[in-house]
Short mmCIF file of C-alpha atoms and ligand atoms in Angstrom, two decimals:
data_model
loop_
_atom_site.label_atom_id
_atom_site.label_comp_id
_atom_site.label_asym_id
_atom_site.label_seq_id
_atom_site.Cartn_x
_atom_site.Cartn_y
_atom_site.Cartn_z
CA UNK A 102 0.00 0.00 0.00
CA UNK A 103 0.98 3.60 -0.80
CA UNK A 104 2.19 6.18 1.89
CA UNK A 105 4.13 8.89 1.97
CA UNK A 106 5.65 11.60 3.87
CA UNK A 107 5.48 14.93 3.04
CA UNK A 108 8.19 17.18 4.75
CA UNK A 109 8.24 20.72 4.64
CA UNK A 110 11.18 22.97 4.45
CA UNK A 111 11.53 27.16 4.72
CA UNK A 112 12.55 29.59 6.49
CA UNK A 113 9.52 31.44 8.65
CA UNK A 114 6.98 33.18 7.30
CA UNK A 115 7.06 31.71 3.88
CA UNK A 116 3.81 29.67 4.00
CA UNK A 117 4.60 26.38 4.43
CA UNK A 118 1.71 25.93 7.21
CA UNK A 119 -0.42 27.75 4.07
CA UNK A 120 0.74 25.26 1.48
CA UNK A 121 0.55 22.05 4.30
CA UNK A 122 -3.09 23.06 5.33
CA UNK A 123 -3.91 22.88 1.48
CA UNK A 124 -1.95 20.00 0.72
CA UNK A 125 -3.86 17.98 3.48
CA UNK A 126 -7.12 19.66 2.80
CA UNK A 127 -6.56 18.60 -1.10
CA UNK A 128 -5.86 14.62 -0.06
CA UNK A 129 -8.68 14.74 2.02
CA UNK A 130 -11.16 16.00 -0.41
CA UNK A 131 -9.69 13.23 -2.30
CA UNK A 132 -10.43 10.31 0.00
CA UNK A 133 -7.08 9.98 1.53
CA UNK A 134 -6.27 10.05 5.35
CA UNK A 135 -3.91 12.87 5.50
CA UNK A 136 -2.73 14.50 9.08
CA UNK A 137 -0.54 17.65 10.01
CA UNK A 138 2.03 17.33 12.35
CA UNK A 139 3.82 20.57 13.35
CA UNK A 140 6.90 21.64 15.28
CA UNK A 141 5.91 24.63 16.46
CA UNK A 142 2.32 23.19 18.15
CA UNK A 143 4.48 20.53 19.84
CA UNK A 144 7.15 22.98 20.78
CA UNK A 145 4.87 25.47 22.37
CA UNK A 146 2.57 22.53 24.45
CA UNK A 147 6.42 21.51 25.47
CA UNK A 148 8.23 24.46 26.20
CA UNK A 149 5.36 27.18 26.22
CA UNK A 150 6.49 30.84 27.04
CA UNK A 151 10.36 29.34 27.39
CA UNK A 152 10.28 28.77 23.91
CA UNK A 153 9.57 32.39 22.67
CA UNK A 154 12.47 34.38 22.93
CA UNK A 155 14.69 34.16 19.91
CA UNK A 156 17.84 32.83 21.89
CA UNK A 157 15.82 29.52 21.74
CA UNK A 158 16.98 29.57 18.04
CA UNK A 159 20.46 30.64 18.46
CA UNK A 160 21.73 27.59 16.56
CA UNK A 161 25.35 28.12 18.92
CA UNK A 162 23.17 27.95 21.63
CA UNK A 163 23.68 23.64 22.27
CA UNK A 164 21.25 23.40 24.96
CA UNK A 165 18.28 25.19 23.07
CA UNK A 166 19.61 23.13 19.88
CA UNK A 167 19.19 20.06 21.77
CA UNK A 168 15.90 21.12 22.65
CA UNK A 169 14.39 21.68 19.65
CA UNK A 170 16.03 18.62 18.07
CA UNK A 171 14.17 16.55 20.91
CA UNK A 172 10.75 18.34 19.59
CA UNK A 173 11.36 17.71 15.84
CA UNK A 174 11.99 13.73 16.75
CA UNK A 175 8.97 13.62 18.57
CA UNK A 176 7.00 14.91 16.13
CA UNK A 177 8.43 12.34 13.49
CA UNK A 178 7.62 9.31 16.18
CA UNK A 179 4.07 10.57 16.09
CA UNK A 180 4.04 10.65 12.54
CA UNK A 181 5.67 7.23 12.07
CA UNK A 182 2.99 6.27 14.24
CA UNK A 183 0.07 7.40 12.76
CA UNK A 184 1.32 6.62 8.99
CA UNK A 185 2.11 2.61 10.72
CA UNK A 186 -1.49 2.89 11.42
CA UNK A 187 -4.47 4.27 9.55
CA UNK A 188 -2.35 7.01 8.26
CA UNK A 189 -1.83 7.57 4.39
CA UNK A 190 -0.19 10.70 4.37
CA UNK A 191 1.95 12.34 6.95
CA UNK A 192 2.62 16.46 6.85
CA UNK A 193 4.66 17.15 8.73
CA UNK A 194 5.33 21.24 9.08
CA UNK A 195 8.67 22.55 10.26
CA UNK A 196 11.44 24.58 9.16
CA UNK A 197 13.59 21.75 8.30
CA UNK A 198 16.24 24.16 7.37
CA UNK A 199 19.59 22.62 7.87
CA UNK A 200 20.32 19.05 5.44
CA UNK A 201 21.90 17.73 9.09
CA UNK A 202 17.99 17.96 10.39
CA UNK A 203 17.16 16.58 6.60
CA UNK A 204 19.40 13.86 7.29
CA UNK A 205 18.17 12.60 10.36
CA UNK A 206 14.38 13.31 9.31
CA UNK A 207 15.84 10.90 6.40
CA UNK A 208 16.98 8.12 8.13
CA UNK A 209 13.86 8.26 10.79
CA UNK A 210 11.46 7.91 8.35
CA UNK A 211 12.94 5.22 6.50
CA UNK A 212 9.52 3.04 5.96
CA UNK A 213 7.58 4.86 3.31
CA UNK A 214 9.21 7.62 0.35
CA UNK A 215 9.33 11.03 1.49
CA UNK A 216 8.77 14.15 -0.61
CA UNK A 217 10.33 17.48 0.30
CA UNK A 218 7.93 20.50 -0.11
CA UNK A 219 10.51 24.04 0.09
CA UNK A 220 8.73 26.99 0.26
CA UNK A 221 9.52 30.35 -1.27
CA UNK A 222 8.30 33.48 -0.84
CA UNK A 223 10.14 37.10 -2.02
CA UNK A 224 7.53 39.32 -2.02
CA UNK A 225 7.76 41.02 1.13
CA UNK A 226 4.98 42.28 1.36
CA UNK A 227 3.39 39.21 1.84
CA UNK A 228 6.57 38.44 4.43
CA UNK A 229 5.54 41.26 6.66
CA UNK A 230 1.61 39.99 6.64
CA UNK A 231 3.09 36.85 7.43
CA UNK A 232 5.61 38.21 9.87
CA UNK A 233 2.49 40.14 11.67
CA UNK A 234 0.18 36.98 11.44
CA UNK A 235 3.51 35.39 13.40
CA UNK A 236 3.37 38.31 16.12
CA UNK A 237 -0.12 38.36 17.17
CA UNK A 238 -0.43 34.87 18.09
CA UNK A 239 -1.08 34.09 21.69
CA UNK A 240 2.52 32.87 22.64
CA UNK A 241 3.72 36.50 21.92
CA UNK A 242 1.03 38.26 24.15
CA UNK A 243 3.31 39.37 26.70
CA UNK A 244 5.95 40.88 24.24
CA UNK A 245 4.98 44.64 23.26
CA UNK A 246 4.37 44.88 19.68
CA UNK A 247 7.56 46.38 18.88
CA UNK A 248 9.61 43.70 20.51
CA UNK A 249 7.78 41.18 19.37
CA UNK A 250 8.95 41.85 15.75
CA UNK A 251 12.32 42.63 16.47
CA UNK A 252 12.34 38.94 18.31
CA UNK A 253 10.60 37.43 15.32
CA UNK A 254 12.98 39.05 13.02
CA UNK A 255 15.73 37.72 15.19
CA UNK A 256 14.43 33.71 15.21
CA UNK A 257 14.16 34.08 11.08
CA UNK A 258 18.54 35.81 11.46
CA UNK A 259 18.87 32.50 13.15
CA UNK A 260 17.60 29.88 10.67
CA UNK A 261 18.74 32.28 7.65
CA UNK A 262 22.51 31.32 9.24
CA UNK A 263 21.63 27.48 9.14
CA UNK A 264 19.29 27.47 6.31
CA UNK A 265 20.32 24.92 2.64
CA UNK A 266 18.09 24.56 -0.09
CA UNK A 267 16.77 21.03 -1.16
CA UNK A 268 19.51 19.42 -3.40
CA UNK A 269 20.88 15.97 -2.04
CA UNK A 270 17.21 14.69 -0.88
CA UNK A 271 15.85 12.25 -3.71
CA UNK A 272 12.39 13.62 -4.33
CA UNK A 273 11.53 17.30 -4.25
CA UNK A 274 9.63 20.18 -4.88
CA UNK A 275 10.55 23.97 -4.89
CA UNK A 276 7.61 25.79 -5.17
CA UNK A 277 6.86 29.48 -5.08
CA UNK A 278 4.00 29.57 -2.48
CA UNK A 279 2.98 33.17 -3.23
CA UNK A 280 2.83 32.56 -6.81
CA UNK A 281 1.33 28.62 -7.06
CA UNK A 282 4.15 28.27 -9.26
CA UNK A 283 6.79 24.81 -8.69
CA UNK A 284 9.91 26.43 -9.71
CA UNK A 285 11.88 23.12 -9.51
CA UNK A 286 11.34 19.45 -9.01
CA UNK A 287 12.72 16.06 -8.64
CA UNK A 288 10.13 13.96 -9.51
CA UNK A 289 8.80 11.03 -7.02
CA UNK A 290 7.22 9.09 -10.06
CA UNK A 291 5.12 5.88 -9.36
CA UNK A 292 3.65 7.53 -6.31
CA UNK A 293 -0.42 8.27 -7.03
CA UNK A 294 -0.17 11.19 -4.31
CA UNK A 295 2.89 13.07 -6.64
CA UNK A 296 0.46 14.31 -8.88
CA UNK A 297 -2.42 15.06 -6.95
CA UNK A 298 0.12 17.13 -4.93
CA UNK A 299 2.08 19.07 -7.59
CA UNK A 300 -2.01 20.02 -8.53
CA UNK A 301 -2.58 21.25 -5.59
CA UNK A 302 0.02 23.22 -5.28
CA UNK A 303 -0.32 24.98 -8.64
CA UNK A 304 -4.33 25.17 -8.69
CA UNK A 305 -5.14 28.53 -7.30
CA UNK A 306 -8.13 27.66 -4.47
CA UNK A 307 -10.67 29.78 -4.09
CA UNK A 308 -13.30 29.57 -1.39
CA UNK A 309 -15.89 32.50 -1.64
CA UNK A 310 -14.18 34.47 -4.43
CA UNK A 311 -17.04 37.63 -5.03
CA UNK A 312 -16.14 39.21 -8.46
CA UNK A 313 -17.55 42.62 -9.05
CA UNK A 314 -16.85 44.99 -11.52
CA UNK A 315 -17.35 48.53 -11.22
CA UNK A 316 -20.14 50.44 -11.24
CA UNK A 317 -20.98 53.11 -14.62
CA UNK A 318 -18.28 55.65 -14.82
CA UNK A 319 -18.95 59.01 -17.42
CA UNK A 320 -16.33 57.43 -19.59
CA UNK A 321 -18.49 54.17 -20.08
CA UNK A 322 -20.90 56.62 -20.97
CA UNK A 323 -19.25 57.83 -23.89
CA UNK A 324 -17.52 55.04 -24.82
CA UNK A 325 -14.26 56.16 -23.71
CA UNK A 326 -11.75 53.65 -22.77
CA UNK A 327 -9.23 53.81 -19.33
CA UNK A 328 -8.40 56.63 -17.88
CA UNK A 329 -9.54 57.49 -14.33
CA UNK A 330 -13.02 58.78 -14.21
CA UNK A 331 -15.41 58.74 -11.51
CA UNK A 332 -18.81 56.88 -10.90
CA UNK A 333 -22.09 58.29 -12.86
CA UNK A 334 -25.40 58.90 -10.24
CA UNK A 335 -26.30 55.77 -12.23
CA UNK A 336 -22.77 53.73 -10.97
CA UNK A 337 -23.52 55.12 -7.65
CA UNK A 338 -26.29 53.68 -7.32
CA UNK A 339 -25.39 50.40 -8.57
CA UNK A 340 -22.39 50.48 -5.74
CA UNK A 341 -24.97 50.91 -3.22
CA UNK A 342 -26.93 48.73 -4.75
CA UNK A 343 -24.25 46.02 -4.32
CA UNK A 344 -23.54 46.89 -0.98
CA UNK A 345 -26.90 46.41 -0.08
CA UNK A 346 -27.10 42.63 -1.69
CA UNK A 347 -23.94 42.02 0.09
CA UNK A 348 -24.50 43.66 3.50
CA UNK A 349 -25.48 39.96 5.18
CA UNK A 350 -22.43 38.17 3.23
CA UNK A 351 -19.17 37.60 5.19
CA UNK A 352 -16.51 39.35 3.46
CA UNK A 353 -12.95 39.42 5.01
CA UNK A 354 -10.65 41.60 2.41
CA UNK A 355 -12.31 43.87 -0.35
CA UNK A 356 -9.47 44.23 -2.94
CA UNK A 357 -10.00 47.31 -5.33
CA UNK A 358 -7.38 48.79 -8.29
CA UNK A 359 -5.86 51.79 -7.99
CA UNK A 360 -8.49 53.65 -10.04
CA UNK A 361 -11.40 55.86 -8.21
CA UNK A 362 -14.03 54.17 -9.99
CA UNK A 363 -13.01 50.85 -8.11
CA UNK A 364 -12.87 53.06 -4.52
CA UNK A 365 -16.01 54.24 -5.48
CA UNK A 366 -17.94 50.80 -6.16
CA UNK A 367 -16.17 49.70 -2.93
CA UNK A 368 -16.86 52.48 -0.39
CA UNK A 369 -20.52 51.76 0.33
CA UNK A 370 -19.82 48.24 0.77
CA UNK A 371 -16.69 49.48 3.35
CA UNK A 372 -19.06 51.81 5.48
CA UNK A 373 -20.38 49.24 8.02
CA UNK A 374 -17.70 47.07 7.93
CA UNK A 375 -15.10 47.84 10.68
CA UNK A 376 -13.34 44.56 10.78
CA UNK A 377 -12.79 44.30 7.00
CA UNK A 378 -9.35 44.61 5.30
CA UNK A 379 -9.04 46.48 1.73
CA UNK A 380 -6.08 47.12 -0.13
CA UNK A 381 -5.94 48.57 -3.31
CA UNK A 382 -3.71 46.93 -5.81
CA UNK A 383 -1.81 48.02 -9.11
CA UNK A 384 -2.46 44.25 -10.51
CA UNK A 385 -5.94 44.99 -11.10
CA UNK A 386 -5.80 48.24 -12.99
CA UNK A 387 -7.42 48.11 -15.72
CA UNK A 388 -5.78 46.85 -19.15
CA UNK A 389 -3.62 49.73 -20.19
CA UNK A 390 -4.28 51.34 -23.75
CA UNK A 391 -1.25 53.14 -24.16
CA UNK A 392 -1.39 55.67 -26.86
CA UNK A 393 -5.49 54.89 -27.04
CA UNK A 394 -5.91 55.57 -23.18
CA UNK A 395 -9.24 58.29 -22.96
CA UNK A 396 -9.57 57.77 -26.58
CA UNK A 397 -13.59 56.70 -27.93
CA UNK A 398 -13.64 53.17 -29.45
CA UNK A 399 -15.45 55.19 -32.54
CA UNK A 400 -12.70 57.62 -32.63
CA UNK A 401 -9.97 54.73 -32.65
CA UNK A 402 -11.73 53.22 -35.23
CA UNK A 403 -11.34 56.49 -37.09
CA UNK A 404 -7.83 57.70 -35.95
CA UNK A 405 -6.13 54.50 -35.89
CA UNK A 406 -7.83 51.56 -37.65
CA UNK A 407 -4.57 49.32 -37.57
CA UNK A 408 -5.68 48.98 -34.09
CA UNK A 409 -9.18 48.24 -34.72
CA UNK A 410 -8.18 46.29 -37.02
CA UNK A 411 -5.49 44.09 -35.27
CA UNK A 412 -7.78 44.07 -32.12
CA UNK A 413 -10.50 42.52 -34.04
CA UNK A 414 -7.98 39.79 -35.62
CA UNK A 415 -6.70 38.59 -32.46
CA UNK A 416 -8.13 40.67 -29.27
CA UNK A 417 -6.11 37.96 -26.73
CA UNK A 418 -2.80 38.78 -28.76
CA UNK A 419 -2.88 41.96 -29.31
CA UNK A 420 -1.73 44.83 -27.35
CA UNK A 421 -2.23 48.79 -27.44
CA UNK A 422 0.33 50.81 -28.66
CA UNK A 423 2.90 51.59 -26.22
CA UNK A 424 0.04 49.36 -23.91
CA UNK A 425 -1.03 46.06 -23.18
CA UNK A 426 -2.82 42.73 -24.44
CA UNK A 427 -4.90 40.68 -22.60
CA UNK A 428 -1.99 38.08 -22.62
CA UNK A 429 0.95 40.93 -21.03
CA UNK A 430 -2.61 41.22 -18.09
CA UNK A 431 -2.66 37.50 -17.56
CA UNK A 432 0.75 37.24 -15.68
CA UNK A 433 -0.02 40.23 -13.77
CA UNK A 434 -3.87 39.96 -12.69
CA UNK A 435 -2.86 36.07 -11.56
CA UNK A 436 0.15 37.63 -9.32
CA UNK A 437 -2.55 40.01 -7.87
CA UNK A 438 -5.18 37.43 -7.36
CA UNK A 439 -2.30 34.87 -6.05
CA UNK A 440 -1.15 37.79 -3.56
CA UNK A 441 -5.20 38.28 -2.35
CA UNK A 442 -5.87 34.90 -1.67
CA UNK A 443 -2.61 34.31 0.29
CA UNK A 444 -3.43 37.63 2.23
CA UNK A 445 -6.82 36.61 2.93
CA UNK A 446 -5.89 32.80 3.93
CA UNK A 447 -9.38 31.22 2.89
CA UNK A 448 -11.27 34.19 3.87
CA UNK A 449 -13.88 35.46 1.78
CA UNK A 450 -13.14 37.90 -0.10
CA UNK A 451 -14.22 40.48 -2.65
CA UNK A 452 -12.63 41.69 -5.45
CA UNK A 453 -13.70 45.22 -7.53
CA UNK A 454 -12.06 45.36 -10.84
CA UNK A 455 -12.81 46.21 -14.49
CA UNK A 456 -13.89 45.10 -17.39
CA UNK A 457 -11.03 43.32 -18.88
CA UNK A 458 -8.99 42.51 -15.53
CA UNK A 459 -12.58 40.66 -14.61
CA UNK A 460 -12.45 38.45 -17.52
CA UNK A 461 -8.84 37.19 -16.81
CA UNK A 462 -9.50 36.74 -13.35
CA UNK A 463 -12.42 34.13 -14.49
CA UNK A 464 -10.53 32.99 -16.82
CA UNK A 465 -7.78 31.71 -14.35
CA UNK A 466 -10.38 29.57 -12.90
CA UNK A 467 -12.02 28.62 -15.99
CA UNK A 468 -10.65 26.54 -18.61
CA UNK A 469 -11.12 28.57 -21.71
CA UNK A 470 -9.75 29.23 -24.49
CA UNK A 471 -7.61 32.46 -25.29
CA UNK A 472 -9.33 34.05 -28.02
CA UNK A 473 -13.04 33.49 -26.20
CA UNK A 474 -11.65 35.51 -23.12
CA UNK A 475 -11.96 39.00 -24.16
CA UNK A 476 -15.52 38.55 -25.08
CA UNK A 477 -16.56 37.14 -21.45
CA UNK A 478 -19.70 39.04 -20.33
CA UNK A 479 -18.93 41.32 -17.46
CA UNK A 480 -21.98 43.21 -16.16
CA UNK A 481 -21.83 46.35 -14.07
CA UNK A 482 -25.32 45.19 -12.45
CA UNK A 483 -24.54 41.57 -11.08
CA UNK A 484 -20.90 39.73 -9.63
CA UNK A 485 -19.75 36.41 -10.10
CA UNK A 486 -19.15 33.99 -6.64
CA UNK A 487 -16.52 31.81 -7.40
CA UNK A 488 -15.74 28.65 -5.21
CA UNK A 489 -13.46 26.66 -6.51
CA UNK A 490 -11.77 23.04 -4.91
CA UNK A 491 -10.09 20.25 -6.95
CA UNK A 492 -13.44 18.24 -6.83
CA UNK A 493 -15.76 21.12 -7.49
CA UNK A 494 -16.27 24.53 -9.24
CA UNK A 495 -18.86 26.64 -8.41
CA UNK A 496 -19.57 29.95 -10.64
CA UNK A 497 -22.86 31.83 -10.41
CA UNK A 498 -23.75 34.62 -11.52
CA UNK A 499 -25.92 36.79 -9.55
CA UNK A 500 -27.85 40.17 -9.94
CA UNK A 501 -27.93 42.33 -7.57
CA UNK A 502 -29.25 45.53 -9.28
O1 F6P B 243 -14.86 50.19 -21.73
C1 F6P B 243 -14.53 49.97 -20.42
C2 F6P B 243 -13.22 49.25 -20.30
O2 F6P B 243 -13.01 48.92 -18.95
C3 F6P B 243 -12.00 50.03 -20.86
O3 F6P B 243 -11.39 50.87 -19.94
C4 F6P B 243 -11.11 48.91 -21.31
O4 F6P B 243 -10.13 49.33 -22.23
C5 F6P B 243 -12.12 47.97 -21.89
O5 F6P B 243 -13.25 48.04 -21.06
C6 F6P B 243 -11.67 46.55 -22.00
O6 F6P B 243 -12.64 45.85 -22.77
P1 F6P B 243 -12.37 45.56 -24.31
O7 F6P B 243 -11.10 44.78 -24.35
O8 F6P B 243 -13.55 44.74 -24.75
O9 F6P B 243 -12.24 46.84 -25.07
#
């Protein structure tokens, strides 16, 4: 019978717990008995407020090394446990950082192949959310807020001085957790869960996903195209209008572009919502025209047919002078959509974009093909829920106008 390991490897505040929460939630949705084991529960039901302080890291420090070597083989006894029992698949969630721990992770769970899971994350942004998340939790209520970071920031000093990327281990994975991208691999073929895995890890998951676009600026109006204009009465309206539909729906993060017609279309729906997070991000600004931007589709048409023309020949293809194409927004609408979902970490969220930044956003959940994408229907008078899982995909469209 089939079981496997999974061991994850990073330094803090990368996502691994992110990526092992959706690598076990995957399996299970798949029928498999998959289980989390992590370090850092273990270490704080062990060591509990002793186990704070960054000196417990100091990898000079023998004592605390010895410590914290005694956690990780407890953990791995548990897991060897469980896996010799009804387990299929182990977790098991931990920095892992040096190949000595590796090594001795190795030879412990010699019974069953195990797959190394590293976990990247540059965009430090999402570091510092994670770095926060990190800081609030219980074990650091005593620590002021201030010296709780600098403590934090101390522990990840610690393992950055011991840490060595996956290389020697026979099967691996290297995977961009902000991004769902694997950026490496060393294949563990003839396992079934090695597939299912490497899926989960690039899907992008989406659990109460509200798409709306913007309500009716003056440029929609007068079939202008980008710019920055603001909402008509009639796109006021509408925004309330949404708000309204929404007001009983649990919404964690509202996520807006840059452009006022987005913080417009999002305000109502912010006003009685003191909990809720919002950022407003450049990915989902609307697909720049370049040389066209403010220009009347009629007047392009006029003006500058080649780009009439070559728009209606291949719309996915081709881009604005001096702008973009639907296939330069791709890469950057799925970073922004890759970087809200991380934030909200399964939370529902809602997104308020635009009319072309919309359609790629479905289309990352949908598979389509290219050239039907710029021709997806996006209303100003209903929003798409989204909730998507390997086993099901749920899109409806609903008016709310
Ligand atoms: O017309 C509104 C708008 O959001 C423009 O700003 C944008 O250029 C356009 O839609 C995108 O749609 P299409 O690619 O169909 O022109």
């Amino acid at each position: 019978m089939h079981k496997l390991y999974v061991v994850m490897v990073g330094l803090p505040a990368r996502g691994k717990s992110t990526l092992a929460k959706r690598i076990c939630g995957g399996l299970k949705e798949e029928g498999v008995e998959a289980k989390i084991f992590n370090n850092g529960e273990l270490r704080r039901i062990l060591y509990g407020a002793n186990s704070t302080d960054a000196d417990f890291y100091n990898p000079s420090d023998l004592d605390h090394k010895k410590a914290r070597e005694q956690i990780a083989l407890r953990n791995l006894a548990r897991a060897k446990a469980w896996i010799n029992n009804q387990g299929m698949v182990a977790v098991l969630d931990a920095t892992n950082a040096s190949r000595e721990r590796r090594r001795i992770i190795t030879q412990t769970l010699s019974d069953h192949p195990i797959l190394f899971v590293e976990c990247v994350n540059e965009d430090t942004m999402l570091q510092d959310i994670c770095i926060a998340r990190k800081t609030s939790l219980p074990e650091f209520a005593n620590y002021t807020k201030e010296d709780a970071l600098a403590n934090f920031l101390k522990r990840i000093h610690y393992y950055e001085s011991i840490f060595e990327p996956l290389s020697e281990e026979k099967y691996w994975l290297r995977v961009d957790s902000t991004a769902n991208r694997i950026l490496e691999e060393r294949a563990l073929d003839g396992s079934p869960y090695y597939p299912a895995i490497r899926q989960i890890l690039v899907d992008i998951p989406a659990e109460d996903l509200y798409l709306a676009r913007h309500g009716e600026t003056e440029f929609n109006l007068e079939g202008r195209i980008g710019g920055d204009p603001l909402l008509t009465p009639k796109g006021l309206s509408q925004a309330t209008a949404l708000a309204t539909h929404l007001r009983h729906t649990r919404l964690d993060w509202v996520f807006t572009s840059t452009r006022r017609r987005s913080h417009q279309t999002a305000a109502p729906v912010l006003q009685d919502r003191h909990d809720v997070h919002t950022l407003a991000m450049p990915e989902f600004d609307e697909l720049w025209a370049g040389s066209c931007e403010g220009m009347r589709y009629a007047e392009i048409r006029e003006k500058m047919p080649e780009v009439s023309k070559g728009r209606n020949a291949n719309k996915y293809n081709y881009s604005y002078p001096n702008g973009e194409s639907y296939r330069m927004l791709h890469n950057r609408v799925k970073k922004g959509l890759c970087r809200a979902l991380f934030l909200a970490g399964g939370s529902p969220i809602l997104i308020i974009g635009h009319q072309a930044i919309n359609r790629v956003l479905l289309s990352l959940f949908l598979r389509c093909h290219e050239e039907d994408i710029p021709y997806i229907f996006i209303p100003q008078n209903e929003f798409y829920h989204i909730s998507v899982s390997l086993r099901r995909k749920v899109f409806e469209r609903i008016p709310y106008n």
